[in-house]
Short mmCIF file of C-alpha atoms in Angstrom, two decimals:
data_model
loop_
_atom_site.label_atom_id
_atom_site.label_comp_id
_atom_site.label_asym_id
_atom_site.label_seq_id
_atom_site.Cartn_x
_atom_site.Cartn_y
_atom_site.Cartn_z
CA LYS O 1 2.46 15.39 35.51
CA SER O 2 1.40 15.74 31.79
CA SER O 3 3.45 18.12 29.56
CA VAL O 4 0.49 18.56 27.20
CA GLN O 5 -0.51 22.18 26.91
CA THR O 6 -3.63 23.15 28.64
CA ILE O 7 -6.16 26.09 28.22
CA GLY O 8 -8.15 27.75 30.75
CA GLU O 9 -12.14 27.61 31.34
CA GLU O 10 -12.45 31.10 29.25
CA GLN O 11 -11.58 30.34 25.42
CA ILE O 12 -12.08 33.59 24.25
CA GLN O 13 -10.84 32.62 20.82
CA ASN O 14 -12.90 29.34 20.57
CA PRO O 15 -16.29 30.02 18.96
CA TYR O 16 -17.40 26.42 19.34
CA THR O 17 -19.47 26.84 22.52
CA GLU O 18 -22.62 24.75 21.57
CA LEU O 19 -22.79 21.04 20.62
CA LEU O 20 -25.37 18.91 19.00
CA VAL O 21 -24.95 14.98 19.93
CA LEU O 22 -26.07 12.76 16.89
CA LYS O 23 -26.69 9.26 17.76
CA GLY O 24 -27.61 6.18 15.49
CA HIS O 25 -24.38 4.33 15.16
CA GLN O 26 -23.86 1.11 17.22
CA ASP O 27 -20.17 0.77 16.99
CA ILE O 28 -16.94 2.90 16.38
CA VAL O 29 -17.69 5.62 13.83
CA ARG O 30 -14.34 5.85 11.64
CA PHE O 31 -15.29 7.94 8.69
CA LEU O 32 -17.14 11.04 7.71
CA VAL O 33 -17.30 12.43 4.20
CA GLN O 34 -18.69 15.84 2.79
CA ILE O 35 -21.32 15.22 0.25
CA ASP O 36 -22.07 19.08 -0.35
CA ASP O 37 -22.09 22.59 1.51
CA TYR O 38 -24.53 21.21 4.11
CA ARG O 39 -24.80 17.22 4.09
CA PHE O 40 -22.33 14.77 5.09
CA ALA O 41 -22.39 10.93 5.54
CA SER O 42 -20.80 8.84 8.39
CA ALA O 43 -19.75 5.18 8.57
CA GLY O 44 -18.08 2.77 10.91
CA ASP O 45 -17.74 -0.59 12.31
CA ASP O 46 -21.52 -1.37 12.57
CA GLY O 47 -21.56 -1.50 8.65
CA ILE O 48 -24.28 1.08 8.54
CA ILE O 49 -24.08 4.63 6.71
CA PHE O 50 -25.74 7.65 7.84
CA LEU O 51 -26.73 10.80 6.04
CA TRP O 52 -26.79 14.08 8.04
CA ASN O 53 -27.67 17.65 7.83
CA ALA O 54 -24.66 19.72 9.13
CA GLN O 55 -26.90 22.60 9.93
CA THR O 56 -29.64 20.97 11.90
CA GLY O 57 -28.06 17.86 12.82
CA GLU O 58 -31.10 16.05 11.13
CA LYS O 59 -30.72 12.33 10.18
CA LEU O 60 -31.43 12.13 6.53
CA PHE O 61 -31.09 8.61 5.46
CA GLU O 62 -30.02 5.37 7.18
CA LEU O 63 -28.19 3.04 4.62
CA HIS O 64 -28.12 -0.66 5.17
CA GLY O 65 -26.44 -3.19 2.82
CA HIS O 66 -23.01 -4.13 4.29
CA THR O 67 -22.62 -6.87 6.78
CA HIS O 68 -19.37 -6.07 8.10
CA LYS O 69 -17.57 -2.92 9.19
CA ILE O 70 -16.94 -0.04 6.45
CA THR O 71 -13.33 0.03 5.55
CA ALA O 72 -13.49 2.94 2.95
CA ILE O 73 -15.95 5.59 1.86
CA ALA O 74 -15.69 8.27 -0.99
CA PRO O 75 -17.98 10.75 -2.65
CA PHE O 76 -18.68 10.25 -6.35
CA PHE O 77 -20.52 12.76 -8.61
CA LEU O 78 -22.05 11.75 -11.84
CA SER O 79 -22.99 14.48 -14.61
CA GLY O 80 -26.71 13.57 -15.80
CA ALA O 81 -28.08 14.61 -19.04
CA SER O 82 -29.76 17.69 -17.74
CA GLY O 83 -26.35 18.92 -16.57
CA GLU O 84 -27.11 18.39 -13.00
CA ASN O 85 -24.68 16.36 -10.78
CA ASP O 86 -26.03 13.28 -8.97
CA GLN O 87 -24.35 13.00 -5.87
CA LEU O 88 -23.32 9.50 -4.83
CA ILE O 89 -21.16 7.99 -2.39
CA LEU O 90 -18.92 4.66 -2.45
CA THR O 91 -18.65 2.55 0.38
CA ALA O 92 -16.25 -0.56 0.81
CA SER O 93 -16.51 -3.13 3.43
CA ALA O 94 -14.81 -6.12 5.23
CA ASP O 95 -17.69 -8.22 3.65
CA ARG O 96 -15.63 -7.71 0.41
CA THR O 97 -18.36 -5.65 -1.40
CA VAL O 98 -18.54 -2.12 -2.70
CA ILE O 99 -22.05 -0.34 -2.75
CA VAL O 100 -22.78 2.83 -4.70
CA TRP O 101 -25.60 5.03 -2.96
CA ASP O 102 -27.85 7.66 -4.12
CA CYS O 103 -27.50 10.58 -1.69
CA SER O 104 -30.83 12.11 -2.89
CA SER O 105 -32.97 9.16 -2.44
CA GLY O 106 -30.73 7.07 0.26
CA LYS O 107 -31.27 4.01 -2.19
CA GLN O 108 -28.66 1.55 -3.10
CA ILE O 109 -27.79 1.95 -6.81
CA GLN O 110 -25.45 -1.00 -7.30
CA LYS O 111 -23.50 -3.41 -5.42
CA VAL O 112 -20.15 -5.16 -6.62
CA SER O 113 -19.07 -8.29 -4.90
CA CYS O 114 -16.27 -9.99 -7.20
CA PHE O 115 -13.22 -8.79 -4.87
CA HIS O 116 -10.99 -11.57 -3.36
CA SER O 117 -10.09 -9.62 -0.59
CA THR O 118 -11.39 -6.32 1.43
CA VAL O 119 -11.11 -3.24 -0.20
CA LYS O 120 -9.16 -0.85 1.99
CA CYS O 121 -9.26 2.38 0.05
CA LEU O 122 -11.46 4.05 -2.78
CA THR O 123 -10.39 6.94 -5.04
CA VAL O 124 -12.55 8.79 -7.56
CA LEU O 125 -10.62 10.13 -10.53
CA GLN O 126 -13.34 12.69 -11.79
CA ARG O 127 -11.37 13.98 -14.63
CA LEU O 128 -11.13 10.28 -16.14
CA ASP O 129 -14.51 9.39 -15.20
CA VAL O 130 -13.45 6.31 -13.23
CA TRP O 131 -12.95 5.29 -9.87
CA LEU O 132 -10.42 2.89 -8.24
CA SER O 133 -10.48 0.44 -5.49
CA GLY O 134 -7.44 -0.86 -3.54
CA GLY O 135 -6.86 -4.13 -1.83
CA SER O 136 -4.94 -7.08 -3.08
CA ASP O 137 -5.37 -5.61 -6.36
CA LEU O 138 -5.86 -2.18 -8.02
CA CYS O 139 -9.26 -2.31 -9.85
CA VAL O 140 -10.35 0.46 -12.17
CA TRP O 141 -14.09 0.69 -12.62
CA ASN O 142 -16.51 3.17 -14.56
CA ARG O 143 -19.53 4.94 -13.82
CA LYS O 144 -21.74 1.98 -14.40
CA LEU O 145 -19.50 -0.09 -12.25
CA ASP O 146 -17.87 -2.15 -15.06
CA LEU O 147 -14.54 -3.50 -14.27
CA LEU O 148 -12.25 -1.84 -16.90
CA CYS O 149 -8.98 -3.43 -15.80
CA LYS O 150 -7.08 -4.56 -12.69
CA THR O 151 -3.56 -5.41 -11.41
CA SER O 152 -2.18 -8.85 -10.65
CA HIS O 153 -2.17 -9.70 -7.13
CA LEU O 154 0.43 -7.20 -5.53
CA THR O 155 0.65 -8.51 -2.00
CA ASP O 156 -0.88 -10.20 0.88
CA ALA O 157 -0.74 -6.76 2.81
CA GLY O 158 -2.47 -4.99 -0.13
CA ILE O 159 -3.05 -1.33 -1.00
CA SER O 160 -3.59 0.81 2.23
CA ALA O 161 -3.92 4.27 0.41
CA LEU O 162 -4.16 5.71 -3.10
CA LEU O 163 -3.34 9.27 -4.25
CA GLU O 164 -4.17 10.80 -7.69
CA LEU O 165 -1.16 12.15 -9.55
CA PRO O 166 -0.78 14.19 -12.86
CA LYS O 167 -0.53 12.39 -16.42
CA ASN O 168 -3.23 9.84 -15.31
CA CYS O 169 -1.18 8.27 -12.57
CA VAL O 170 -1.88 7.20 -9.03
CA ALA O 171 0.46 6.39 -6.20
CA ALA O 172 -0.47 3.24 -4.07
CA ALA O 173 0.91 2.55 -0.62
CA VAL O 174 1.73 -1.02 -0.39
CA GLY O 175 3.49 -1.69 2.88
CA LYS O 176 6.69 0.31 2.84
CA GLU O 177 6.72 0.69 -0.91
CA LEU O 178 5.07 3.39 -3.10
CA ILE O 179 4.02 2.02 -6.21
CA ILE O 180 3.24 4.46 -9.17
CA PHE O 181 0.63 3.04 -11.87
CA ARG O 182 -0.40 4.72 -15.03
CA LEU O 183 -3.97 4.31 -16.34
CA ILE O 184 -4.07 3.99 -20.21
CA ASP O 185 -7.52 4.38 -22.05
CA ARG O 186 -6.94 2.81 -25.76
CA PRO O 187 -9.83 2.11 -28.17
CA GLU O 188 -9.35 -1.48 -27.41
CA GLY O 189 -9.85 -0.90 -23.58
CA TRP O 190 -8.38 0.26 -20.49
CA ASN O 191 -5.28 -0.72 -19.02
CA VAL O 192 -3.18 -0.16 -15.73
CA LEU O 193 0.51 -0.57 -15.89
CA GLU O 194 3.10 -0.34 -12.97
CA VAL O 195 5.69 2.19 -13.80
CA LYS O 196 7.95 2.56 -10.82
CA ARG O 197 8.62 1.38 -7.44
CA LEU O 198 9.78 3.74 -4.50
CA ASP O 199 11.38 2.02 -1.55
CA ASP O 200 12.68 4.87 0.21
CA HIS O 201 10.59 4.43 3.27
CA GLN O 202 11.92 2.20 6.28
CA ASP O 203 8.44 1.19 7.38
CA ASN O 204 4.92 1.01 6.37
CA ILE O 205 3.52 4.04 4.71
CA LEU O 206 0.41 5.42 6.64
CA SER O 207 -0.50 8.59 4.99
CA LEU O 208 -0.17 10.20 1.59
CA VAL O 209 -1.13 13.80 0.61
CA SER O 210 -0.99 15.89 -2.67
CA VAL O 211 0.25 19.41 -2.18
CA ASN O 212 -0.18 20.53 -5.82
CA ASP O 213 0.33 19.23 -9.32
CA LEU O 214 3.93 19.24 -8.90
CA THR O 215 4.32 17.90 -5.26
CA PHE O 216 3.11 15.13 -2.98
CA VAL O 217 4.14 13.88 0.45
CA THR O 218 4.18 10.49 2.22
CA GLY O 219 4.53 9.49 5.88
CA SER O 220 5.54 6.22 7.63
CA HIS O 221 4.98 4.21 10.78
CA VAL O 222 8.46 5.13 12.12
CA GLY O 223 8.18 9.07 11.74
CA GLU O 224 9.68 9.42 8.10
CA LEU O 225 8.28 12.15 5.91
CA ILE O 226 9.29 12.31 2.34
CA VAL O 227 8.46 15.14 -0.16
CA TRP O 228 8.27 13.66 -3.75
CA ASP O 229 8.01 15.42 -7.16
CA ALA O 230 4.62 14.32 -8.73
CA LEU O 231 5.87 14.23 -12.26
CA ASP O 232 8.91 12.37 -12.24
CA TRP O 233 8.58 10.56 -8.62
CA THR O 234 12.03 11.68 -7.47
CA LYS O 235 12.53 12.60 -3.74
CA GLN O 236 12.89 16.17 -3.30
CA ALA O 237 13.21 16.47 0.48
CA SER O 238 12.75 14.24 3.68
CA GLU O 239 12.42 14.59 7.42
CA TYR O 240 13.51 11.65 9.68
CA ASN O 241 14.05 13.76 12.88
CA PHE O 242 10.68 14.79 14.25
CA TRP O 243 11.85 13.90 17.79
CA ASP O 244 14.90 16.22 17.58
CA SER O 245 14.78 18.93 20.27
CA SER O 246 17.00 21.35 18.39
CA LEU O 247 13.97 21.81 15.97
CA HIS O 248 16.13 21.14 12.71
CA THR O 249 19.29 23.01 12.14
CA ASP O 250 20.77 23.47 8.68
CA ALA O 251 22.43 20.26 8.29
CA GLN O 252 21.01 17.14 9.98
CA PRO O 253 21.83 13.36 9.39
CA GLU O 254 19.06 10.91 8.48
CA ILE O 255 18.68 9.27 11.91
CA LYS O 256 16.57 6.22 12.61
CA LEU O 257 13.97 6.95 15.40
CA SER O 258 15.34 6.03 19.02
CA GLN O 259 11.77 6.32 20.26
CA SER O 260 8.88 3.55 20.02
CA PRO O 261 7.19 3.65 16.56
CA ASN O 262 3.67 4.53 18.13
CA GLU O 263 5.36 7.76 19.57
CA THR O 264 6.79 8.97 16.05
CA SER O 265 4.02 7.39 13.67
CA VAL O 266 2.89 9.65 10.87
CA GLN O 267 -0.74 9.03 11.38
CA HIS O 268 -2.17 11.88 9.10
CA LEU O 269 -0.98 14.57 6.67
CA THR O 270 -2.76 17.52 5.31
CA SER O 271 -1.11 20.82 3.42
CA ASP O 272 -1.53 24.12 1.69
CA GLU O 273 0.77 25.38 -0.84
CA GLU O 274 3.30 26.55 1.57
CA CYS O 275 3.36 23.84 4.33
CA VAL O 276 2.81 20.18 5.21
CA PHE O 277 1.06 19.70 8.53
CA ALA O 278 1.63 16.32 10.22
CA ALA O 279 0.21 14.47 13.00
CA VAL O 280 3.21 12.40 14.49
CA GLY O 281 2.74 10.34 17.72
CA LYS O 282 1.27 12.64 20.20
CA GLY O 283 2.16 15.72 18.50
CA ILE O 284 1.60 18.17 15.57
CA TYR O 285 4.30 19.46 13.23
CA VAL O 286 4.39 22.08 10.51
CA TYR O 287 6.98 21.43 7.89
CA ASN O 288 7.76 24.40 5.50
CA LEU O 289 8.02 23.02 1.91
CA GLN O 290 10.40 25.90 0.65
CA MET O 291 12.80 25.96 3.67
CA LYS O 292 12.73 21.89 3.92
CA ARG O 293 12.53 22.04 7.72
CA VAL O 294 10.01 22.12 10.45
CA ILE O 295 9.31 25.69 11.34
CA ALA O 296 6.88 24.91 14.30
CA CYS O 297 5.61 21.82 16.41
CA GLN O 298 3.63 21.23 19.45
CA ARG O 299 5.23 17.81 20.51
CA THR O 300 2.65 16.94 23.11
CA ALA O 301 -0.39 18.36 21.58
CA HIS O 302 -2.54 15.62 23.07
CA ASP O 303 -2.27 12.99 25.74
CA SER O 304 -2.49 10.06 23.15
CA SER O 305 -1.97 9.58 19.32
CA VAL O 306 -3.08 12.37 17.16
CA LEU O 307 -5.41 10.50 14.39
CA HIS O 308 -6.47 13.43 12.22
CA ILE O 309 -5.16 16.96 11.49
CA ALA O 310 -6.56 19.67 9.17
CA LYS O 311 -5.87 23.37 8.13
CA LEU O 312 -8.54 25.94 8.96
CA PRO O 313 -8.76 29.54 7.92
CA ASN O 314 -6.87 32.25 9.63
CA ARG O 315 -3.47 30.25 10.16
CA GLN O 316 -5.30 27.74 12.43
CA LEU O 317 -5.13 24.05 12.68
CA MET O 318 -7.39 21.46 14.28
CA SER O 319 -6.30 17.95 15.59
CA CYS O 320 -8.11 15.19 17.22
CA SER O 321 -6.70 12.21 19.39
CA GLU O 322 -7.01 8.89 20.72
CA ASP O 323 -7.55 10.86 24.24
CA GLY O 324 -11.11 11.97 23.10
CA SER O 325 -10.27 15.52 22.59
CA VAL O 326 -10.67 18.05 19.58
CA ARG O 327 -8.26 21.16 19.46
CA ILE O 328 -7.75 24.07 17.81
CA TRP O 329 -4.31 25.78 17.32
CA GLU O 330 -3.00 28.90 15.72
CA LEU O 331 0.29 29.40 13.87
CA ARG O 332 1.91 32.37 15.21
CA GLU O 333 5.28 33.96 14.53
CA LYS O 334 7.67 34.05 17.34
CA GLN O 335 9.28 37.37 18.35
CA GLN O 336 13.09 36.95 17.72
CA LEU O 337 15.62 38.74 19.81
CA PRO O 338 18.47 40.29 17.67
CA ALA O 339 21.54 38.41 17.54
CA GLU O 340 24.32 39.68 19.64
CA PRO O 341 27.48 40.51 17.54
CA VAL O 342 30.59 38.81 18.61
CA PRO O 343 32.96 40.97 20.66
CA THR O 344 35.64 42.49 18.79
CA GLY O 345 38.39 43.30 21.18
CA PHE O 346 39.66 39.84 21.74
CA PHE O 347 39.85 39.08 18.09
CA SER O 348 41.37 42.16 17.00
CA MET O 349 43.93 42.18 19.87
CA TRP O 350 45.22 39.06 18.50
CA GLY O 351 44.85 39.84 14.81
CA PHE O 352 42.21 37.37 14.07
CA GLY O 353 40.23 40.01 11.96
CA ARG O 354 38.96 37.34 9.43
CA ALA O 355 37.72 34.92 12.43
CA ASN O 356 35.88 38.18 13.71
CA LYS O 357 34.13 38.85 10.33
CA GLN O 358 33.04 35.18 9.81
CA ALA O 359 31.71 35.04 13.15
CA ASN O 360 29.61 38.31 12.59
CA GLN O 361 28.39 36.84 9.22
CA ALA O 362 27.49 33.79 10.91
CA ALA O 363 25.57 35.60 13.57
CA LYS O 364 23.93 37.90 10.86
CA LYS O 365 22.93 35.04 8.84
CA THR O 366 21.57 33.24 11.94
CA GLN O 367 19.32 36.29 12.67
CA GLU O 368 17.87 36.40 9.12
CA ASN O 369 17.06 32.80 8.76
CA THR O 370 15.57 31.89 12.24
CA THR O 371 12.06 33.27 11.65
CA MET O 372 10.40 30.78 13.90
CA TYR O 373 6.73 29.99 14.56
CA PHE O 374 4.91 28.23 17.47
CA LEU O 375 1.41 26.77 17.93
CA GLU O 376 -0.81 28.17 20.34
CA LEU O 377 -3.76 26.22 21.76
CA VAL O 378 -6.79 28.45 21.24
CA GLY O 379 -9.74 26.02 21.57
CA ASP O 380 -10.29 22.68 23.40
CA LEU O 381 -13.52 20.95 22.45
CA ILE O 382 -14.34 18.27 25.13
CA GLY O 383 -17.27 16.18 24.36
CA HIS O 384 -16.38 12.88 23.17
CA SER O 385 -15.57 9.97 25.92
CA SER O 386 -13.28 7.93 23.74
CA ALA O 387 -10.98 8.32 20.62
CA VAL O 388 -12.03 11.04 18.08
CA GLN O 389 -11.40 9.44 14.73
CA MET O 390 -11.73 12.39 12.42
CA PHE O 391 -13.76 15.52 11.81
CA LEU O 392 -15.10 17.63 8.94
CA TYR O 393 -14.89 21.46 8.88
CA PHE O 394 -18.23 23.09 7.31
CA GLY O 395 -17.16 26.75 7.63
CA GLU O 396 -19.93 28.92 9.39
CA LEU O 397 -22.01 25.59 9.84
CA GLY O 398 -19.38 24.63 12.42
CA LEU O 399 -17.67 21.10 12.33
CA ALA O 400 -18.54 17.42 12.76
CA SER O 401 -16.45 15.11 14.61
CA CYS O 402 -16.75 11.18 15.08
CA SER O 403 -15.53 8.75 17.81
CA ALA O 404 -15.13 5.44 19.10
CA ASP O 405 -17.87 6.27 21.71
CA HIS O 406 -20.25 5.74 18.75
CA LEU O 407 -21.43 9.20 18.73
CA ILE O 408 -21.04 12.05 16.15
CA ILE O 409 -20.94 15.77 17.50
CA LEU O 410 -21.67 18.85 15.54
CA TRP O 411 -19.84 21.88 17.26
CA LYS O 412 -21.46 25.15 16.62
CA ASP O 413 -20.51 28.68 16.76
CA GLY O 414 -22.62 29.71 19.80
CA GLU O 415 -22.77 33.73 18.88
CA ARG O 416 -23.88 32.66 15.38
CA GLU O 417 -26.54 30.12 16.56
CA SER O 418 -27.86 32.73 19.07
CA ARG O 419 -28.35 35.28 16.64
CA LEU O 420 -30.09 32.94 14.36
CA ARG O 421 -32.54 31.97 17.25
CA SER O 422 -33.05 35.59 17.93
CA VAL O 423 -33.98 36.27 14.20
CA THR O 424 -36.27 33.36 14.08
CA LEU O 425 -38.09 34.59 17.18
CA PHE O 426 -38.61 37.84 15.95
CA GLN O 427 -39.86 36.49 12.65
CA LYS O 428 -42.48 34.51 14.34
CA LEU O 429 -43.42 37.25 16.59
CA ALA O 430 -43.90 39.37 13.48
CA GLN O 431 -46.00 36.78 11.81
CA ASN O 432 -48.19 36.09 14.92
CA GLY O 433 -48.61 39.40 16.40
CA GLY O 434 -48.37 41.39 13.18
CA SER O 435 -45.61 43.61 14.88
CA GLN O 436 -43.79 45.94 12.69
CA ILE O 437 -40.43 44.71 13.46
CA LYS O 438 -37.36 45.66 11.02
CA PHE O 439 -33.87 44.08 10.94
#
């Protein structure tokens, strides 16, 4: 019997009771990227990029230009002379090209095809007005798509992920190493310098997330989570014990995982100022940065690996999985029973007053420091028939999810949509019949 938590037919805390199915892709849809408050782009293994309206589900544009699957996508905003931002997207493909698209017209602006290998990641450094591509090299480009500088060939494995850091630095995941690069803008031209290599991970780094200007976090294939100082790149804390059923007592050794790597692989990380939320194997974990420990977890949140996780408002989390489900969780505080004081009679009888005092202090400390939380399943969104790759949250417009079933689903707040339809209907009646209807 599956140990995955289930929810009944009545999902009273789940607002997403309506869905729109968006069709167009011919293969796995792996990427969704938000363009603005109501538009997003989708891309995947068919090499096509679609632009959608998140409110209506309308297909805005269908972008053709790549001949192989899309490997990375990123929004890119240009400030025009009029002060308005041109909204662009960058897409990289296994055809070893990167294309810049105009989101307003759906047209291809420029194509770069000088890469020696597939570009696996794209990062825009808006403050420096440049963007980076990561593959076998790290390349720095300006808004006109001029190559400003690049590293020498790093490794056959290539850069799998990039993260912007303070002081014009970036962190690049290259296999199990984290390489820190600094971008330098001199009058004679740009340069990118390798300044440090961090080899604390025991296996390939799969996920990177920035917490704030002082902290970032990495996760690896064998379940290691490391908290780093973003300024001097020193290790601040680490977690190697995601499988431990005791949920992290005060002092724990760094133990290598005994489970299969797929069961403990850190597939995705997200964070707020207080916590890092990790998709680890089939579970989701909440790691408190101040306490430096896991404060809540759901070890079997899904039947298969969790591929993506996001923080929602009101202490909620969302996760999606290879099992085809999208789930909403709420972080709640456990009601703690008061710690029982140690009986005094036996100790005082034999004169062990000090031991009695220490035991009572330990019990008091345990009571003070064991504020625990749990993740309660409050929504189960069933609509996809295959692995859900990721999702985007659009606030009151709902959320979008993409899957290996070639579909995108827009999940809508049923009450809101019903209310909007009623308002529209009354407005039409008022226009057609001249009814004096007031709202």
